Tab-separated table of C-alpha atoms in Angstrom:
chain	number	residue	atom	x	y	z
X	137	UNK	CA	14.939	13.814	13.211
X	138	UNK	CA	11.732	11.638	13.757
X	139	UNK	CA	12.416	8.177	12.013
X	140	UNK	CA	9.294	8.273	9.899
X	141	UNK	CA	12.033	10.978	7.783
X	142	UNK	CA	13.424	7.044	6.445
X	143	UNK	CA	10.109	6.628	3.983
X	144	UNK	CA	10.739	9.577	2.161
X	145	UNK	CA	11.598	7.865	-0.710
X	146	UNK	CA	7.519	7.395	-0.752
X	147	UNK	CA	6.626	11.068	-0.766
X	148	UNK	CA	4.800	13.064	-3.692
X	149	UNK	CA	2.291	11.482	-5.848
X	150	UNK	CA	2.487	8.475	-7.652
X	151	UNK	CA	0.125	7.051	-10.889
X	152	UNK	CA	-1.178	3.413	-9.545
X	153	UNK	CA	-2.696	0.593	-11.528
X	154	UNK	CA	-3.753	-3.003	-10.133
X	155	UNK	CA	-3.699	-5.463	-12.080
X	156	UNK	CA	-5.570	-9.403	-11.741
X	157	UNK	CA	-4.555	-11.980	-14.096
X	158	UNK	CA	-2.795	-9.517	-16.408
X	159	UNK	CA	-6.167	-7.609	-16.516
X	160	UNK	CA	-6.510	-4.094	-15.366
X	161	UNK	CA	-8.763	-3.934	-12.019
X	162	UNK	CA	-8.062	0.075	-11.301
X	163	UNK	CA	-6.312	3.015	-12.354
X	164	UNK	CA	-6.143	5.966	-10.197
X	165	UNK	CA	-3.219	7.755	-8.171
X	166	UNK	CA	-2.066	7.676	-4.671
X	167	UNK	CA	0.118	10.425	-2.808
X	168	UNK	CA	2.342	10.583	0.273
X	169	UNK	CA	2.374	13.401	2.311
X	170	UNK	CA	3.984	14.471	5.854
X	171	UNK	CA	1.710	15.362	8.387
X	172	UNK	CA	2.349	17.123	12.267
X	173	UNK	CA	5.459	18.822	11.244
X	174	UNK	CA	6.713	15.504	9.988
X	175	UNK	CA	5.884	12.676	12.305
X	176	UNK	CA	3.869	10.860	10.668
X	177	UNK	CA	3.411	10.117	7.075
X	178	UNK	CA	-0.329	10.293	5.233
X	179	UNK	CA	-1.161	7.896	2.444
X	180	UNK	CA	-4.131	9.086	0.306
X	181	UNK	CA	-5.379	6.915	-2.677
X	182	UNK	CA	-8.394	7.161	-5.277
X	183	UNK	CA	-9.265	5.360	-8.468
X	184	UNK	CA	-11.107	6.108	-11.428
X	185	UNK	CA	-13.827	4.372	-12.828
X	186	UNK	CA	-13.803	1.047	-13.715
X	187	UNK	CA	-13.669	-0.865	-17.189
X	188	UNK	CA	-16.122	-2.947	-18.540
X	189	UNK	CA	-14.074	-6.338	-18.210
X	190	UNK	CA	-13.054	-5.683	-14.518
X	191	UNK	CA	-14.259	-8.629	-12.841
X	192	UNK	CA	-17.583	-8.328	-10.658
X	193	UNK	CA	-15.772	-9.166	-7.006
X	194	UNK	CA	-13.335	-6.699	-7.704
X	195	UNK	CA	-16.366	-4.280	-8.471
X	196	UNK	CA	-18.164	-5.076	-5.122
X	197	UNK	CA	-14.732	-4.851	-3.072
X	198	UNK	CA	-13.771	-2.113	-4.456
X	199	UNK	CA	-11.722	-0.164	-1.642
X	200	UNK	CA	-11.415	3.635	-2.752
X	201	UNK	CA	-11.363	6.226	-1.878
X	202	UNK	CA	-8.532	5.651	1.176
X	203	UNK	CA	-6.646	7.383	3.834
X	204	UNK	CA	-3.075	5.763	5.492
X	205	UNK	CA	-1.701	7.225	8.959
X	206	UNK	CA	1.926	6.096	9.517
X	207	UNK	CA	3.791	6.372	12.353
X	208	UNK	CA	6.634	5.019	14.382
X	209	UNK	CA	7.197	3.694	17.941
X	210	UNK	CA	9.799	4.150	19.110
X	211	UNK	CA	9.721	1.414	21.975
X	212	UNK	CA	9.330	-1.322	19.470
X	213	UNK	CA	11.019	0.730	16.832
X	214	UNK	CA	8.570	-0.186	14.104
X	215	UNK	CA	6.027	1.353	11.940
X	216	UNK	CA	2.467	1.041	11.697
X	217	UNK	CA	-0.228	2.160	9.542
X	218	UNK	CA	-3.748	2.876	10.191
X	219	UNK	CA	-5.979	2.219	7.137
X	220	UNK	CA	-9.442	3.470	5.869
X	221	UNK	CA	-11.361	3.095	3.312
X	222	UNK	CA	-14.764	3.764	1.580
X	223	UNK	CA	-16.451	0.414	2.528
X	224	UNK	CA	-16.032	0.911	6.213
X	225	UNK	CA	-12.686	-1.034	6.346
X	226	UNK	CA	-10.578	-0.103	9.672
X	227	UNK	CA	-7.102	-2.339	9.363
X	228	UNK	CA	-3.745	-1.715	11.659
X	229	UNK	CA	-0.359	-2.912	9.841
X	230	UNK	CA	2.758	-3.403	10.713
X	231	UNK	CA	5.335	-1.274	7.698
X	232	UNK	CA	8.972	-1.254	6.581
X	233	UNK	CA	11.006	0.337	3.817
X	234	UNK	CA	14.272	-1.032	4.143
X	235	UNK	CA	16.822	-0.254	1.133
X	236	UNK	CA	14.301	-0.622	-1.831
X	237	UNK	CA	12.109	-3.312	-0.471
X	238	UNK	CA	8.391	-1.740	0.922
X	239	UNK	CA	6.590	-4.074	3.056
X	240	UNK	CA	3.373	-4.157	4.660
X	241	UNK	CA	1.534	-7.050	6.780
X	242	UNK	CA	-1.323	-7.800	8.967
X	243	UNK	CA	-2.404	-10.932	10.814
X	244	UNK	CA	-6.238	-11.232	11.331
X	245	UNK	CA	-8.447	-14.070	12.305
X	246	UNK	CA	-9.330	-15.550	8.790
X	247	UNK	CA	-7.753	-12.844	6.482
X	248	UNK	CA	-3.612	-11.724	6.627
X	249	UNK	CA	-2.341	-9.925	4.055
X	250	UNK	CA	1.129	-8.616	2.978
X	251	UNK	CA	2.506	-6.803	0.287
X	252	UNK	CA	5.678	-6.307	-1.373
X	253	UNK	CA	7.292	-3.341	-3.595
X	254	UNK	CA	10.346	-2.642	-4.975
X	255	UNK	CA	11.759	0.463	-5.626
X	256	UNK	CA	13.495	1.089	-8.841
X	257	UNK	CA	16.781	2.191	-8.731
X	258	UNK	CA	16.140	5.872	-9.671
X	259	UNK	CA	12.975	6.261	-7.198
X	260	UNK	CA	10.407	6.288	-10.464
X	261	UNK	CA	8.565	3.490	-10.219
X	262	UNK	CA	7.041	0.414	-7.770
X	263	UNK	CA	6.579	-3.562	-8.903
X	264	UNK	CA	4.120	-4.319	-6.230
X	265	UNK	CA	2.100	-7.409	-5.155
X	266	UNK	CA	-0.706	-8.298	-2.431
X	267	UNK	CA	-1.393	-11.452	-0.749
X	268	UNK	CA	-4.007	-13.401	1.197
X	269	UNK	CA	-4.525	-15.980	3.273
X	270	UNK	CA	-6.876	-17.530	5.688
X	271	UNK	CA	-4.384	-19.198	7.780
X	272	UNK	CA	-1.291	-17.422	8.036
X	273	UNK	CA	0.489	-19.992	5.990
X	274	UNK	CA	-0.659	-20.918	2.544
X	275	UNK	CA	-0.306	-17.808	0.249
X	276	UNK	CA	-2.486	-16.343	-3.110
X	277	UNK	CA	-1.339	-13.919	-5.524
X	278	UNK	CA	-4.196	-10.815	-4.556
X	279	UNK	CA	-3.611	-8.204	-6.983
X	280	UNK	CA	-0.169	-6.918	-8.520
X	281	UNK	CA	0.586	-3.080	-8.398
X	282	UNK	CA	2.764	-0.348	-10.335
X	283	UNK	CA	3.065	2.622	-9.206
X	284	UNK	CA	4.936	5.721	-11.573
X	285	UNK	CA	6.041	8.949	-10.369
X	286	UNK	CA	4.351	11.664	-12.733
X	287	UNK	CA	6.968	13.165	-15.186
């Protein structure tokens, strides 16, 4: 069994919102699906429009549509993801899922980010976050995330 099988707890489609400042940035969905018989794992996400108070520079950096390509090697036995999205944006980063904690990462020259989810304990929802930083070291809260399976 190919070891990308250990994020199924991701699969199906999931209701997303972002959230900055306790204000509501984006609404839209985002869905995991397996791809090549399994061995690799395809993250799809799309918003809908925006509200009137979403703030402008989330407007202009708006990322969505987006596609997600996860695999695993197994000489380094770790995932990574390949991410698109509708600005251009081309990203590699490094992915776990261990227990309930989701993690994502990605050192770049001027810009790292990670994110953190949880998985609740019956597999319904996600308390996300996203965070930046220009040096690697000092930290700022990006955008929180929930994600909701459909009912």
């Amino acid at each position: 069994m190919s070891e990308v099988r250990r994020l199924r707890p991701l699969l199906g489609l999931w209701d997303m919102e972002a959230t900055v400042g306790g204000v509501v940035t984006s609404r839209g969905w985002t869905s995991f699906a397996w791809a090549d018989e399994g061995e690799f794992l395809v993250q799809r996400a799309d918003a809908g429009p925006p509200g009137e108070d979403v703030p402008r520079d989330w407007l202009e950096n708006s990322p969505f549509p987006t596609v997600s390509v996860i695999g695993y090697d197994d000489s380094s036995e770790a995932f990574t993801m390949l991410y698109s999205d509708a600005r251009g944006a081309l990203r590699v980063y490094g992915l776990s899922l261990v227990g309930r904690e989701w993690r994502m990462w990605r050192a770049a020259e001027g810009f790292h980010q990670r994110f953190k989810g949880v998985l609740s304990d019956d597999g319904y929802s996600i308390s996300a976050f996203w965070e930046r930083s220009g040096d690697g070291r000092t930290w700022l809260r990006d955008f929180d995330m929930t994600y909701e399976r459909p009912r």
